[in-house]
PDB file of C-alpha atoms in Angstrom:
ATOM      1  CA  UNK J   1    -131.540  53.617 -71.334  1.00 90.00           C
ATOM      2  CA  UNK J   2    -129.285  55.470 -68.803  1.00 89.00           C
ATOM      3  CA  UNK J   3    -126.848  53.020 -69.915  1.00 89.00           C
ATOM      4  CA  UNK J   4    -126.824  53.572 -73.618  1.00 92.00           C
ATOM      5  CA  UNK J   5    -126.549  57.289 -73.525  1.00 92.00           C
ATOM      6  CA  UNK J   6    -122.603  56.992 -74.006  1.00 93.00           C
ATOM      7  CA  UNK J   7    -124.078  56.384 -77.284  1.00 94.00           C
ATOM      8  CA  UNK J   8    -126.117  59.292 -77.731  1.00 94.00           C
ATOM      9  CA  UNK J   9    -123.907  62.239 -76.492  1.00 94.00           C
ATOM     10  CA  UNK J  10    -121.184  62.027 -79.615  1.00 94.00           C
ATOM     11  CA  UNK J  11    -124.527  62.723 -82.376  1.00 94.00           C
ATOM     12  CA  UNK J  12    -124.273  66.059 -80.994  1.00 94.00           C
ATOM     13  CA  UNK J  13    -120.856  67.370 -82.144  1.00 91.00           C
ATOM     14  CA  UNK J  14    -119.956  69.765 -82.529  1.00 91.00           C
ATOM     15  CA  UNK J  15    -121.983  71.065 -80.340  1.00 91.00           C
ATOM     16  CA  UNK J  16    -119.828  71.915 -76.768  1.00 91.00           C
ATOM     17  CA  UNK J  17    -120.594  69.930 -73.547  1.00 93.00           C
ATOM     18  CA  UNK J  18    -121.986  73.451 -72.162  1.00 94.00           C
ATOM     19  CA  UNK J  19    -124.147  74.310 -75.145  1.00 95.00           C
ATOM     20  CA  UNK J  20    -125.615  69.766 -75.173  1.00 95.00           C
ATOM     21  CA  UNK J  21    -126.298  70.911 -70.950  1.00 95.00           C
ATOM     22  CA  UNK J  22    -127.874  74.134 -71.406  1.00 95.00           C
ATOM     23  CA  UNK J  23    -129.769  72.099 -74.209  1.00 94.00           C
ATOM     24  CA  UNK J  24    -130.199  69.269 -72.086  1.00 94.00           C
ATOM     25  CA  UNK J  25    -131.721  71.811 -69.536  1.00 93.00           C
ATOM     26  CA  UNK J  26    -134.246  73.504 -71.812  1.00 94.00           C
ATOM     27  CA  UNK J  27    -135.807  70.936 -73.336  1.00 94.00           C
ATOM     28  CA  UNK J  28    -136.339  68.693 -69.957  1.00 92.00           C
ATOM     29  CA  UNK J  29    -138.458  71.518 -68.878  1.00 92.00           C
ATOM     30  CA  UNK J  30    -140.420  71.471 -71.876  1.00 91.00           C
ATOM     31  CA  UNK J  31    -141.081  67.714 -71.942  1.00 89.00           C
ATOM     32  CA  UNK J  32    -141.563  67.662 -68.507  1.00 88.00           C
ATOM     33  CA  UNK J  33    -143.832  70.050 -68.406  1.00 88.00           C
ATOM     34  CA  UNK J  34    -146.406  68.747 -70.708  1.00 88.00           C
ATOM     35  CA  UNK J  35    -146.080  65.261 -69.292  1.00 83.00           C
ATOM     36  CA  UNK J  36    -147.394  67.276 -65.518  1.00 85.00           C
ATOM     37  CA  UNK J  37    -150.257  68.620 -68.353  1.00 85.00           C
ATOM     38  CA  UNK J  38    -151.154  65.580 -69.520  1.00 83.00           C
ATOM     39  CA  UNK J  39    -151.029  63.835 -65.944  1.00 79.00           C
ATOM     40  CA  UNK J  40    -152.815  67.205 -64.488  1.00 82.00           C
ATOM     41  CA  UNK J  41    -149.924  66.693 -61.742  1.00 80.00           C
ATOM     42  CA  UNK J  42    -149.629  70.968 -60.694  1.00 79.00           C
ATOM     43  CA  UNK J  43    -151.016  70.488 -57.370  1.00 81.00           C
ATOM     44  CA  UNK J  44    -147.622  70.763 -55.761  1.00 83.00           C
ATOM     45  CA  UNK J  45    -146.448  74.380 -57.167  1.00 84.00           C
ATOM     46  CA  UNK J  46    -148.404  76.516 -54.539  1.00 86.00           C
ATOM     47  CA  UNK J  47    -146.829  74.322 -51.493  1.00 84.00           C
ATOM     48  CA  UNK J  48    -143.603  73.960 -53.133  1.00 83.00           C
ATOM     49  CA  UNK J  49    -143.785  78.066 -53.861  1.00 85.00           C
ATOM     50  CA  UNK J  50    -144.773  78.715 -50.460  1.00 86.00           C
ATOM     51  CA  UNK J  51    -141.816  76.652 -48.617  1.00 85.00           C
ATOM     52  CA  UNK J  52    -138.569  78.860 -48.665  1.00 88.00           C
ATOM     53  CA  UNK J  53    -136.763  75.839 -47.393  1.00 88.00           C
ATOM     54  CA  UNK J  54    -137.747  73.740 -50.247  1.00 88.00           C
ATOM     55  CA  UNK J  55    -136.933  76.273 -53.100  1.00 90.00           C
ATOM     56  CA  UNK J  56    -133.450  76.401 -51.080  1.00 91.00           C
ATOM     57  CA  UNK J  57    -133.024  72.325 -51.856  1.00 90.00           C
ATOM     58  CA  UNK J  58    -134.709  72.944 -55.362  1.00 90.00           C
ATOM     59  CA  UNK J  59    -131.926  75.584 -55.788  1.00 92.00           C
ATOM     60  CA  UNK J  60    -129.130  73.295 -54.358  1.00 92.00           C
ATOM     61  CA  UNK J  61    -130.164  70.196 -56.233  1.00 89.00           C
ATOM     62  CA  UNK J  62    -130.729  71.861 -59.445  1.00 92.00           C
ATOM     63  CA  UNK J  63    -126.597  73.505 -59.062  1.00 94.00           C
ATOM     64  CA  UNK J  64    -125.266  69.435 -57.773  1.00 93.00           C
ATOM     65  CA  UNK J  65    -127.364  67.631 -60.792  1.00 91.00           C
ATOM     66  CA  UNK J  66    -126.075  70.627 -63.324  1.00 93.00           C
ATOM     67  CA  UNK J  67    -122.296  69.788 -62.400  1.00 94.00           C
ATOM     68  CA  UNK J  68    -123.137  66.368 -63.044  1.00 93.00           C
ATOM     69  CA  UNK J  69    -124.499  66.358 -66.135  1.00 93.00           C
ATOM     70  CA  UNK J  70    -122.421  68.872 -67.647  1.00 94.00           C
ATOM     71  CA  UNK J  71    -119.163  66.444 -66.469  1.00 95.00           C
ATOM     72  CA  UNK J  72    -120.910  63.306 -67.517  1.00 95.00           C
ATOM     73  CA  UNK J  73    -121.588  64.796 -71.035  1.00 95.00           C
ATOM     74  CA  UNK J  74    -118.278  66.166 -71.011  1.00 95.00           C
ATOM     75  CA  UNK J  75    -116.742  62.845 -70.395  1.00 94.00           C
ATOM     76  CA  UNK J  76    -118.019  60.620 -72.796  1.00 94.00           C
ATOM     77  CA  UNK J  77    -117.401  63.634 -75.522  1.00 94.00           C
ATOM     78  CA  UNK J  78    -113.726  63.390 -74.394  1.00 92.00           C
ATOM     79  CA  UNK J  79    -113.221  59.382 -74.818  1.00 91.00           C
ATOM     80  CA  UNK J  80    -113.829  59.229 -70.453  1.00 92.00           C
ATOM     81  CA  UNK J  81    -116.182  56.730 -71.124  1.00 92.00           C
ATOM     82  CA  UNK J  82    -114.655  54.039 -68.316  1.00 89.00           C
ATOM     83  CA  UNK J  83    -113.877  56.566 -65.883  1.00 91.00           C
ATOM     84  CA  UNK J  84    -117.701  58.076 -66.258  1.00 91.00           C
ATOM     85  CA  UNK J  85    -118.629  54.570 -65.284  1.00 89.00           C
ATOM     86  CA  UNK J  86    -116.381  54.441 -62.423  1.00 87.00           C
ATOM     87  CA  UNK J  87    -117.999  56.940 -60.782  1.00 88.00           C
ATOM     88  CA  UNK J  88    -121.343  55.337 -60.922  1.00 87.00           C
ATOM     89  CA  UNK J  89    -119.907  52.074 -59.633  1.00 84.00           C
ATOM     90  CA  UNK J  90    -118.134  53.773 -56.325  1.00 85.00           C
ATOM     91  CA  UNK J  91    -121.614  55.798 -56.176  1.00 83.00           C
ATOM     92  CA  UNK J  92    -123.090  53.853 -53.619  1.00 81.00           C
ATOM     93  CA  UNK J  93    -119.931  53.965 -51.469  1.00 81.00           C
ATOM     94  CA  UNK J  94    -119.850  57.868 -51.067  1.00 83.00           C
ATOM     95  CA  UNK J  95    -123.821  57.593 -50.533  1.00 80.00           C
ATOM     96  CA  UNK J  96    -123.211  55.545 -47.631  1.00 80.00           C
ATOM     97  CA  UNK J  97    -120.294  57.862 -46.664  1.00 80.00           C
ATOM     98  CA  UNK J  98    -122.586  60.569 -46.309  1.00 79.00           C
ATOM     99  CA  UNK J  99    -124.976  58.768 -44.571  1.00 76.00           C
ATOM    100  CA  UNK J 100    -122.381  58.722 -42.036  1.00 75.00           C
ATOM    101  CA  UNK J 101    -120.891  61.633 -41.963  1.00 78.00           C
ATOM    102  CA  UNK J 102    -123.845  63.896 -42.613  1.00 76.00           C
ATOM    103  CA  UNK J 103    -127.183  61.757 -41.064  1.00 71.00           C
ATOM    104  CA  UNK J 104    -124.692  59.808 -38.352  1.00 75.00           C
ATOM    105  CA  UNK J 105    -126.126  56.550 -40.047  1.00 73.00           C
ATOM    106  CA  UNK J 106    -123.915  53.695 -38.286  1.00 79.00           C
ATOM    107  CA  UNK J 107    -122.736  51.039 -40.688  1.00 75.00           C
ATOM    108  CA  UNK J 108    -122.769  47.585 -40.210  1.00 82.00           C
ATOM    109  CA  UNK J 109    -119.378  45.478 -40.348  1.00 84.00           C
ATOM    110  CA  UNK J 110    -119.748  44.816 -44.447  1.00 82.00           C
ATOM    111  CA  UNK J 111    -120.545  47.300 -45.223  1.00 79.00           C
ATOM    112  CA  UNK J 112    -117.455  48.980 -43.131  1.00 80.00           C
ATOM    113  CA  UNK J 113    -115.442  46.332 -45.525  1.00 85.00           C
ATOM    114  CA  UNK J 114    -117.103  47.349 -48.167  1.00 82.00           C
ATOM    115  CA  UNK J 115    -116.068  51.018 -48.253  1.00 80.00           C
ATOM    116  CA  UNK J 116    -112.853  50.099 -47.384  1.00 84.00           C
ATOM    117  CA  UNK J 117    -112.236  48.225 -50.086  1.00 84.00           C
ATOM    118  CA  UNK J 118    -113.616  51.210 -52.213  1.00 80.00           C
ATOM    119  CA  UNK J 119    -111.293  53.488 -50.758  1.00 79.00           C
ATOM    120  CA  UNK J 120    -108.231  51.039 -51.657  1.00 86.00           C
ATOM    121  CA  UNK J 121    -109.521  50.947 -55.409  1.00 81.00           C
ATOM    122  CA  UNK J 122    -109.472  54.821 -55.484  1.00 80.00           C
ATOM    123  CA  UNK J 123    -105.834  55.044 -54.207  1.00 83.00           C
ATOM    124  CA  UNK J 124    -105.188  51.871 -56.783  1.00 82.00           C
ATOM    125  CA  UNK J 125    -106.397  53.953 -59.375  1.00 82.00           C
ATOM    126  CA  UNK J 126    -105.291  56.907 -58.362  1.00 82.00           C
ATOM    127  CA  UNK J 127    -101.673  55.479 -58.476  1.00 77.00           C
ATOM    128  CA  UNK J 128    -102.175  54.137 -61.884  1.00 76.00           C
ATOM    129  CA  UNK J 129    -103.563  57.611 -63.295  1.00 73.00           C
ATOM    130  CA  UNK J 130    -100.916  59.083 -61.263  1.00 76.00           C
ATOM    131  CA  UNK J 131    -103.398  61.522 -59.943  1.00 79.00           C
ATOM    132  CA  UNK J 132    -106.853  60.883 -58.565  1.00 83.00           C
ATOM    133  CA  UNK J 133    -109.270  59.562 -60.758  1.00 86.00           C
ATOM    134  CA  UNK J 134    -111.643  63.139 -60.262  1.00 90.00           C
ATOM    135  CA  UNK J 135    -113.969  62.318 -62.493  1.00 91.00           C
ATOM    136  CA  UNK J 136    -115.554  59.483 -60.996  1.00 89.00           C
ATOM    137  CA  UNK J 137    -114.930  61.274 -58.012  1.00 90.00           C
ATOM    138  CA  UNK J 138    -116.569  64.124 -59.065  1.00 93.00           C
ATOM    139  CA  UNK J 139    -119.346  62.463 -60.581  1.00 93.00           C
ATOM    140  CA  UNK J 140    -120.269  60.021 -57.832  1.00 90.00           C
ATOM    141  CA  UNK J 141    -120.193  62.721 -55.003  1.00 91.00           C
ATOM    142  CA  UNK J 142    -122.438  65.081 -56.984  1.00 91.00           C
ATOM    143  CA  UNK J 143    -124.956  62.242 -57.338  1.00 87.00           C
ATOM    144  CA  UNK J 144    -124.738  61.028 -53.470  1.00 86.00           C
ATOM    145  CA  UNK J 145    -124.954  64.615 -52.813  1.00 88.00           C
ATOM    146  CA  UNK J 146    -128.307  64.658 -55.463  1.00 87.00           C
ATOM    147  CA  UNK J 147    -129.582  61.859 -53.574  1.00 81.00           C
ATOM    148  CA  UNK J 148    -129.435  63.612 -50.240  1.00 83.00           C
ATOM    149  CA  UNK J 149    -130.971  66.636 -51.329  1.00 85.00           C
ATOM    150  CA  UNK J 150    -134.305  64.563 -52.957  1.00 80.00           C
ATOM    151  CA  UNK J 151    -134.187  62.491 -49.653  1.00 77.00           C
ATOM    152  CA  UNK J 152    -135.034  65.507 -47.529  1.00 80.00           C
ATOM    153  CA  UNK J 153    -136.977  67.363 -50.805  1.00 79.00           C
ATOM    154  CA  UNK J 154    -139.290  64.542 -50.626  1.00 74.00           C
ATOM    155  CA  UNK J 155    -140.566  65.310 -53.589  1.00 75.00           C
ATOM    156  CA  UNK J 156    -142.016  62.929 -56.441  1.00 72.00           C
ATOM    157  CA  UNK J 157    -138.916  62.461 -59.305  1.00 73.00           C
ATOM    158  CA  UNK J 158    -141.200  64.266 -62.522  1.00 78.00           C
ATOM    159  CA  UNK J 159    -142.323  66.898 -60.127  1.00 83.00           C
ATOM    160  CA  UNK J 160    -138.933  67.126 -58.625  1.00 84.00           C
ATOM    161  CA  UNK J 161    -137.197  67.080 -62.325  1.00 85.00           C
ATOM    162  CA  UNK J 162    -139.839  70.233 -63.404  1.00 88.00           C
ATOM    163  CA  UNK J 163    -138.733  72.143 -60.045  1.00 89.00           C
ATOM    164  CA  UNK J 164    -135.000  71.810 -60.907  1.00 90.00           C
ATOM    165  CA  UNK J 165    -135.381  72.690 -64.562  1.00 90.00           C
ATOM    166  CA  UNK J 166    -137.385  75.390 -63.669  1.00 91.00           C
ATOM    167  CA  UNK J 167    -134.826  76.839 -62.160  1.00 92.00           C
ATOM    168  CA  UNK J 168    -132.005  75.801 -64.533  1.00 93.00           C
ATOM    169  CA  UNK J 169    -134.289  77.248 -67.627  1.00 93.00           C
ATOM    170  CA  UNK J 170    -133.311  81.042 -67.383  1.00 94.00           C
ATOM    171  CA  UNK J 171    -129.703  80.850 -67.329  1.00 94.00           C
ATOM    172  CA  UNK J 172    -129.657  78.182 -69.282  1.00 94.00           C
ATOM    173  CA  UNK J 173    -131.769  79.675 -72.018  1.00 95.00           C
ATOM    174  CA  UNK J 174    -129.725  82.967 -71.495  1.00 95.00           C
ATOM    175  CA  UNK J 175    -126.501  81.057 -72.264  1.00 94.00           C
ATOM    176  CA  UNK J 176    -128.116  79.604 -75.746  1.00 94.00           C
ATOM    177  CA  UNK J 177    -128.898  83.477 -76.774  1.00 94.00           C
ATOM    178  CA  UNK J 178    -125.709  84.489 -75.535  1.00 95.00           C
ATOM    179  CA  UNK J 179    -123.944  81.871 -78.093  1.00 92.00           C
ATOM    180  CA  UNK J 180    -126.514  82.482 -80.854  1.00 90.00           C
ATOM    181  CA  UNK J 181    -125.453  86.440 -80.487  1.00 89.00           C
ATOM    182  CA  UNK J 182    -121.333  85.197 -80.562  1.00 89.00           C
ATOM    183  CA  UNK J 183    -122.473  83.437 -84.017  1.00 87.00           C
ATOM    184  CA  UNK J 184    -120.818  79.739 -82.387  1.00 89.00           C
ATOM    185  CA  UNK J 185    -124.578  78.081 -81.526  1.00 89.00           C
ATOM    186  CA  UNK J 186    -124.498  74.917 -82.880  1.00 89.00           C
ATOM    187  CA  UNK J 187    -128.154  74.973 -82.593  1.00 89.00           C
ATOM    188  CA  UNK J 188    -129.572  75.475 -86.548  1.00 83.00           C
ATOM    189  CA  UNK J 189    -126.103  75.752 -87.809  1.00 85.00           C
ATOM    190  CA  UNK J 190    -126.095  71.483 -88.425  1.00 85.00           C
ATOM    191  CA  UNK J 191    -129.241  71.080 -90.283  1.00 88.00           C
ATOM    192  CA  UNK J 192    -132.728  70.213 -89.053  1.00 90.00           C
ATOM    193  CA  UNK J 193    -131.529  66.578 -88.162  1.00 92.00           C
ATOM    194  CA  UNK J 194    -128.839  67.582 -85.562  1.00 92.00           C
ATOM    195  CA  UNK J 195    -131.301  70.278 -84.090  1.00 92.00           C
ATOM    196  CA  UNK J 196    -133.550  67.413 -83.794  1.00 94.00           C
ATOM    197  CA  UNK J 197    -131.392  65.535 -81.764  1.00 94.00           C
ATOM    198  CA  UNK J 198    -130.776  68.578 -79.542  1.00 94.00           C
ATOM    199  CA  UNK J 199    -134.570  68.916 -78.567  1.00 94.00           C
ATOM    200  CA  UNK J 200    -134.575  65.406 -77.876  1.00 94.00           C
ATOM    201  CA  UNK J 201    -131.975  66.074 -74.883  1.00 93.00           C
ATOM    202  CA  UNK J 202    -135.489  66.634 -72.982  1.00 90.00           C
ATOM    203  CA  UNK J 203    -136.498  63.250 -73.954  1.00 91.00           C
ATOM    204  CA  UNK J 204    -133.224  61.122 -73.440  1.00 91.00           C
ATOM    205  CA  UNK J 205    -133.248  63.355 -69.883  1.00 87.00           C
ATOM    206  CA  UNK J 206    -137.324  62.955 -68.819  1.00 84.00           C
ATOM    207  CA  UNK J 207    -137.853  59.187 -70.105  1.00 85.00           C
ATOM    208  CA  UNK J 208    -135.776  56.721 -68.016  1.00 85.00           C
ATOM    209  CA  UNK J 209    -136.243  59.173 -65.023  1.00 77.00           C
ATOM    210  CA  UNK J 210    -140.249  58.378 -65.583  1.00 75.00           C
ATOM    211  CA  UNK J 211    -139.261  54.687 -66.014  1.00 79.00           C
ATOM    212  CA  UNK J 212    -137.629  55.082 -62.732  1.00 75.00           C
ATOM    213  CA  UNK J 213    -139.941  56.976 -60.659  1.00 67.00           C
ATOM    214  CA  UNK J 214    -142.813  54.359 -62.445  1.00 71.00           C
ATOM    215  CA  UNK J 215    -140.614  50.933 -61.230  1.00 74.00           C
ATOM    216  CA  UNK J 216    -139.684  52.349 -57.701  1.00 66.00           C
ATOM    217  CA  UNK J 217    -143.272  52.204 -56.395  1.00 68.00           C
ATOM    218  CA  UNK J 218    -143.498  48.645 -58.513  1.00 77.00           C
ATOM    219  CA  UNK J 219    -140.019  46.707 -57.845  1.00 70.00           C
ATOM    220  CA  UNK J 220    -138.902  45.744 -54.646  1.00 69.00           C
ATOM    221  CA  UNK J 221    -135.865  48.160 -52.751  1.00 61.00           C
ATOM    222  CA  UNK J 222    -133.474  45.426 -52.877  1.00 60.00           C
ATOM    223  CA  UNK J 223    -134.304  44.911 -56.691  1.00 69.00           C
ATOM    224  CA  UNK J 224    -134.481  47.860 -57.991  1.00 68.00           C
ATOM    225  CA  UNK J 225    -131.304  48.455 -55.972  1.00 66.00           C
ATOM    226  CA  UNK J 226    -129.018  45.835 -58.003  1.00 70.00           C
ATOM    227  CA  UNK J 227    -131.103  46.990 -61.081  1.00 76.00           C
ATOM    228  CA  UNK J 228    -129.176  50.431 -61.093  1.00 76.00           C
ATOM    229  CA  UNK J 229    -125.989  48.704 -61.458  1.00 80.00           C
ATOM    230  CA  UNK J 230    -127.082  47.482 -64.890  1.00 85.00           C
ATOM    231  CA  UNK J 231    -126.122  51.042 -66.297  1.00 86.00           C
ATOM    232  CA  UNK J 232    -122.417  51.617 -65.332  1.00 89.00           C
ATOM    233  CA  UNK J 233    -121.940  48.118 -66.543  1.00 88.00           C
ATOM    234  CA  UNK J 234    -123.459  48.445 -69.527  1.00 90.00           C
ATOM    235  CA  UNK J 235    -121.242  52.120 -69.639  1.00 91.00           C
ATOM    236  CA  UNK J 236    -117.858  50.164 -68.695  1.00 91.00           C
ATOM    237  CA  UNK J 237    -118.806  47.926 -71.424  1.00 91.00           C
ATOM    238  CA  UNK J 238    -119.358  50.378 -74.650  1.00 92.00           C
ATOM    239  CA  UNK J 239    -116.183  52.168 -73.436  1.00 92.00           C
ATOM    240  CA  UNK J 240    -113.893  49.213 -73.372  1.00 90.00           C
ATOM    241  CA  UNK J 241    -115.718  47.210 -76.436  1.00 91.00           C
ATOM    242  CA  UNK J 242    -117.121  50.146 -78.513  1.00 93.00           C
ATOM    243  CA  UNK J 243    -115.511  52.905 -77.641  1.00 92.00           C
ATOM    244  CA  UNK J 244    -111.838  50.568 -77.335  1.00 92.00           C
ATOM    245  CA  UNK J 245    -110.231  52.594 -74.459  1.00 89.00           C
ATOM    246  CA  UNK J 246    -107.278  51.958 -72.690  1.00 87.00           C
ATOM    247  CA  UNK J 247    -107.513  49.596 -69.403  1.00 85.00           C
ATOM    248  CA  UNK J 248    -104.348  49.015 -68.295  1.00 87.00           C
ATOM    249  CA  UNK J 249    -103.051  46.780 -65.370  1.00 88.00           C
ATOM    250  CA  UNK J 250    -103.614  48.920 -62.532  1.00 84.00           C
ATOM    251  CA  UNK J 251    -107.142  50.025 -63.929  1.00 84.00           C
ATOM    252  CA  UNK J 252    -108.498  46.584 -63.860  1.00 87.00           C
ATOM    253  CA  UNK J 253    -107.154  46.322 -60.576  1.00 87.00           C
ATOM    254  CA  UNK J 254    -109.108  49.084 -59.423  1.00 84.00           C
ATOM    255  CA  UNK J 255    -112.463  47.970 -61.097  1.00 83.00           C
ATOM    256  CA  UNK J 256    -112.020  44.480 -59.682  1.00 89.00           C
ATOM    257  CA  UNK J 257    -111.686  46.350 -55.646  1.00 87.00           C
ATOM    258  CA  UNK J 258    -114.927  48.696 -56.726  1.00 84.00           C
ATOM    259  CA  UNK J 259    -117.182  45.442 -57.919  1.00 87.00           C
ATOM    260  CA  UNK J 260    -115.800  43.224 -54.892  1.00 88.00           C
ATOM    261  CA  UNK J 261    -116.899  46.561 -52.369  1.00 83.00           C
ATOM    262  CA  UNK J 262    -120.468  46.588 -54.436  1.00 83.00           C
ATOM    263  CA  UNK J 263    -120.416  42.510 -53.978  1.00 85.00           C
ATOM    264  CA  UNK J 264    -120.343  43.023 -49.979  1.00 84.00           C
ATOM    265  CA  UNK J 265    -122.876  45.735 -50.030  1.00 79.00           C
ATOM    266  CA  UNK J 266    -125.515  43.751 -52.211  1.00 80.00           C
ATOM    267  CA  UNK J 267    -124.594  40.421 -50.409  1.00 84.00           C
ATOM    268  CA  UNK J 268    -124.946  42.730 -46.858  1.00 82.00           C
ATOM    269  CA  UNK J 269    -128.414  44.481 -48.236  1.00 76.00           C
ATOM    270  CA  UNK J 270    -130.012  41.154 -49.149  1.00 76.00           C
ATOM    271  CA  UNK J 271    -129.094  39.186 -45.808  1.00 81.00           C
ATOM    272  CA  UNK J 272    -130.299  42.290 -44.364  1.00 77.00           C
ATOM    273  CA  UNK J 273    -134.007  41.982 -46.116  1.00 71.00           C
ATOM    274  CA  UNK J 274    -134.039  38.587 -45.881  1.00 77.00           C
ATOM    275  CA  UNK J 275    -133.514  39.013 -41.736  1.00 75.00           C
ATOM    276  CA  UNK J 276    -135.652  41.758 -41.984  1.00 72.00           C
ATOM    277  CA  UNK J 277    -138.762  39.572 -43.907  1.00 73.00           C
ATOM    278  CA  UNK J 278    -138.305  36.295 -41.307  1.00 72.00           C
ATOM    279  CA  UNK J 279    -138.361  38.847 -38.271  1.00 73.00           C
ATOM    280  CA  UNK J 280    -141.431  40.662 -39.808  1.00 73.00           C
ATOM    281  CA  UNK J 281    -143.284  37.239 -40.360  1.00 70.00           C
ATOM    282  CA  UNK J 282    -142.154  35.899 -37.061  1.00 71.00           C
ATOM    283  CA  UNK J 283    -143.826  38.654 -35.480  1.00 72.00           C
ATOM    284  CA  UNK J 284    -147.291  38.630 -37.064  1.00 70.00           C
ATOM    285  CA  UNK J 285    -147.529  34.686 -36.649  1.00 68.00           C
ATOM    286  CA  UNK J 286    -146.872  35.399 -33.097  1.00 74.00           C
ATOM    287  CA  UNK J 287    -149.788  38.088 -32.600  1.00 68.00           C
ATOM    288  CA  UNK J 288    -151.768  35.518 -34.574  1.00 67.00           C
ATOM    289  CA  UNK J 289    -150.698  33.390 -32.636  1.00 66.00           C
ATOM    290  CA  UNK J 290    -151.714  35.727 -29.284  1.00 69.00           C
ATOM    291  CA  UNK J 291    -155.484  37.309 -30.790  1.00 66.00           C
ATOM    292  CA  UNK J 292    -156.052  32.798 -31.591  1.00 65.00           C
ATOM    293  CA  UNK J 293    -155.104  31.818 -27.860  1.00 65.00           C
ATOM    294  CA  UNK J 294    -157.402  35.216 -26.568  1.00 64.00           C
ATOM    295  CA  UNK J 295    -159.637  34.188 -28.469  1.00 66.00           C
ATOM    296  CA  UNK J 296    -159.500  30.555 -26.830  1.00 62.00           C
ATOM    297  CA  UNK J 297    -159.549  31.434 -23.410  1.00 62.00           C
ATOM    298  CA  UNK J 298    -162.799  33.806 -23.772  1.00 61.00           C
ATOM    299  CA  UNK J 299    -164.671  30.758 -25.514  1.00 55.00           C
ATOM    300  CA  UNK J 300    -163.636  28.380 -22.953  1.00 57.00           C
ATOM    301  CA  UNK J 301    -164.528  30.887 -19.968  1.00 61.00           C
ATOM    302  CA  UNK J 302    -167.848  31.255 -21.975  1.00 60.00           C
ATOM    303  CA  UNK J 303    -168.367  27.495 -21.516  1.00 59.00           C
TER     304      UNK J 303
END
């Protein structure tokens, strides 16, 4: 689904990528809302109400995730369709960036490689655009900065999705009235078909985000790790086949760097797990291995 929303972003012309957000913003709150209903999931609100320090990440990761959707819509409205995808592709190389820089994660030698590589496709492509591809940029360091904010939020993804729409609702809505009082809300003006497919903004938003939050406690980390590549690709794919933009020399040349950087990583993350799994089992057949020969000895001193 994430990666077939290129698709769904054009319906809305002419609606402006700032009226489609504020939309976007409006009706996730309302979806998500009676999903918590239905689920009777409200528990959280008087902890989350009473924690200053967690209304300040709320704030923080509602203002990051509002920049990013607003450029992402922006972008494939605009024919950006490759370089939106970009920026998911280098996404897991500025998340590991910050785990260095901001948690003082140390990095094993891949995936040092690995975001070396990633910084030689951004100067590659910055070269070819003959400025720096800030899109991606921007898009892939608003999302690793997402990321770090729910890491420390701790907080489920629907409940987490209802806090940060919460607080995008108001100015939000306030823009929508604003627009409707300048007479240029597209909202009405389009017929009931294309206001239809503004409300559903809360649906294309709330839905794979469910799907998500449903298949992380389901899939295994490693899986559901390569899994999230599948949207980028399938985004780099409708630009160049269905949208038909340009990829020129130097832009391949930067793609290929960004997918050889995410091959290290993956290759790194499985080896890793795999280490991880025969050190794990190791370890419980030896304190089988111990409690059997305990066991042993007190029969045999029993005797």
């Amino acid at each position: 689904m994430w990666g077939l929303v290129p698709l769904f972003w054009p319906l809305l012309k002419p609606a402006g990528a700032v009226e489609i957000l504020a939309h976007r913003m409006v009706w996730s709150l309302v979806f998500v809302g009676i999903a918590l209903l239905a689920l009777r999931r409200w528990g959280w609100i008087p902890e989350l109400v009473r924690s200053p320090r967690k209304l300040a990440l709320i704030t923080v990761a509602a203002a990051v995730i509002s920049v990013n959707w607003g450029l992402y819509i922006w972008s494939v409205n605009t024919g950006r369709v490759v370089e939106a995808s970009l920026g998911y592709f280098i996404n897991p190389l500025v998340t590991i960036a910050l785990g260095v820089l901001v948690l003082k994660e140390r990095l094993r030698p891949v995936q040092w490689a690995a975001v070396g590589v990633g910084f030689a496709a951004v100067l590659v492509l910055a070269i070819g655009y003959g400025q720096p591809p800030w899109i991606s940029l921007t898009l892939a360091s608003s999302f690793a900065v997402y990321g770090l904010v729910k890491k420390k939020l701790n907080l489920g993804g629907l409940e987490s999705l209802a806090a940060e729409t919460a607080v995008q609702f108001l100015p939000a809505l306030g823009y929508l009235v604003w627009l409707g009082t300048q007479g240029t809300l597209a909202f009405g003006s389009e017929g009931a078909g294309h206001a239809a497919l503004l409300v559903s903004t809360g649906i294309v938003t709330a839905v794979p985000l469910v799907c998500f939050g449903a298949a992380a406690i389901r899939v295994p980390l490693s899986t559901l790790g390569l899994l999230q590549y599948l949207a980028p690709t399938f985004q780099f794919l409708l630009g160049v086949l269905y949208f038909h933009e340009a990829m020129p020399p130097e832009r391949w040349a930067g793609f290929s760097l960004v997918w050889l950087a995410l091959t290290l990583l993956t290759w790194d993350a499985l080896r890793t797990a795999r280490r991880s799994r025969a050190a794990m089992a190791a370890a419980a057949a030896e304190a089988v291995a111990s409690v059997e020969a305990a066991s042993a000895g007190k029969v045999h001193q029993g005797r």
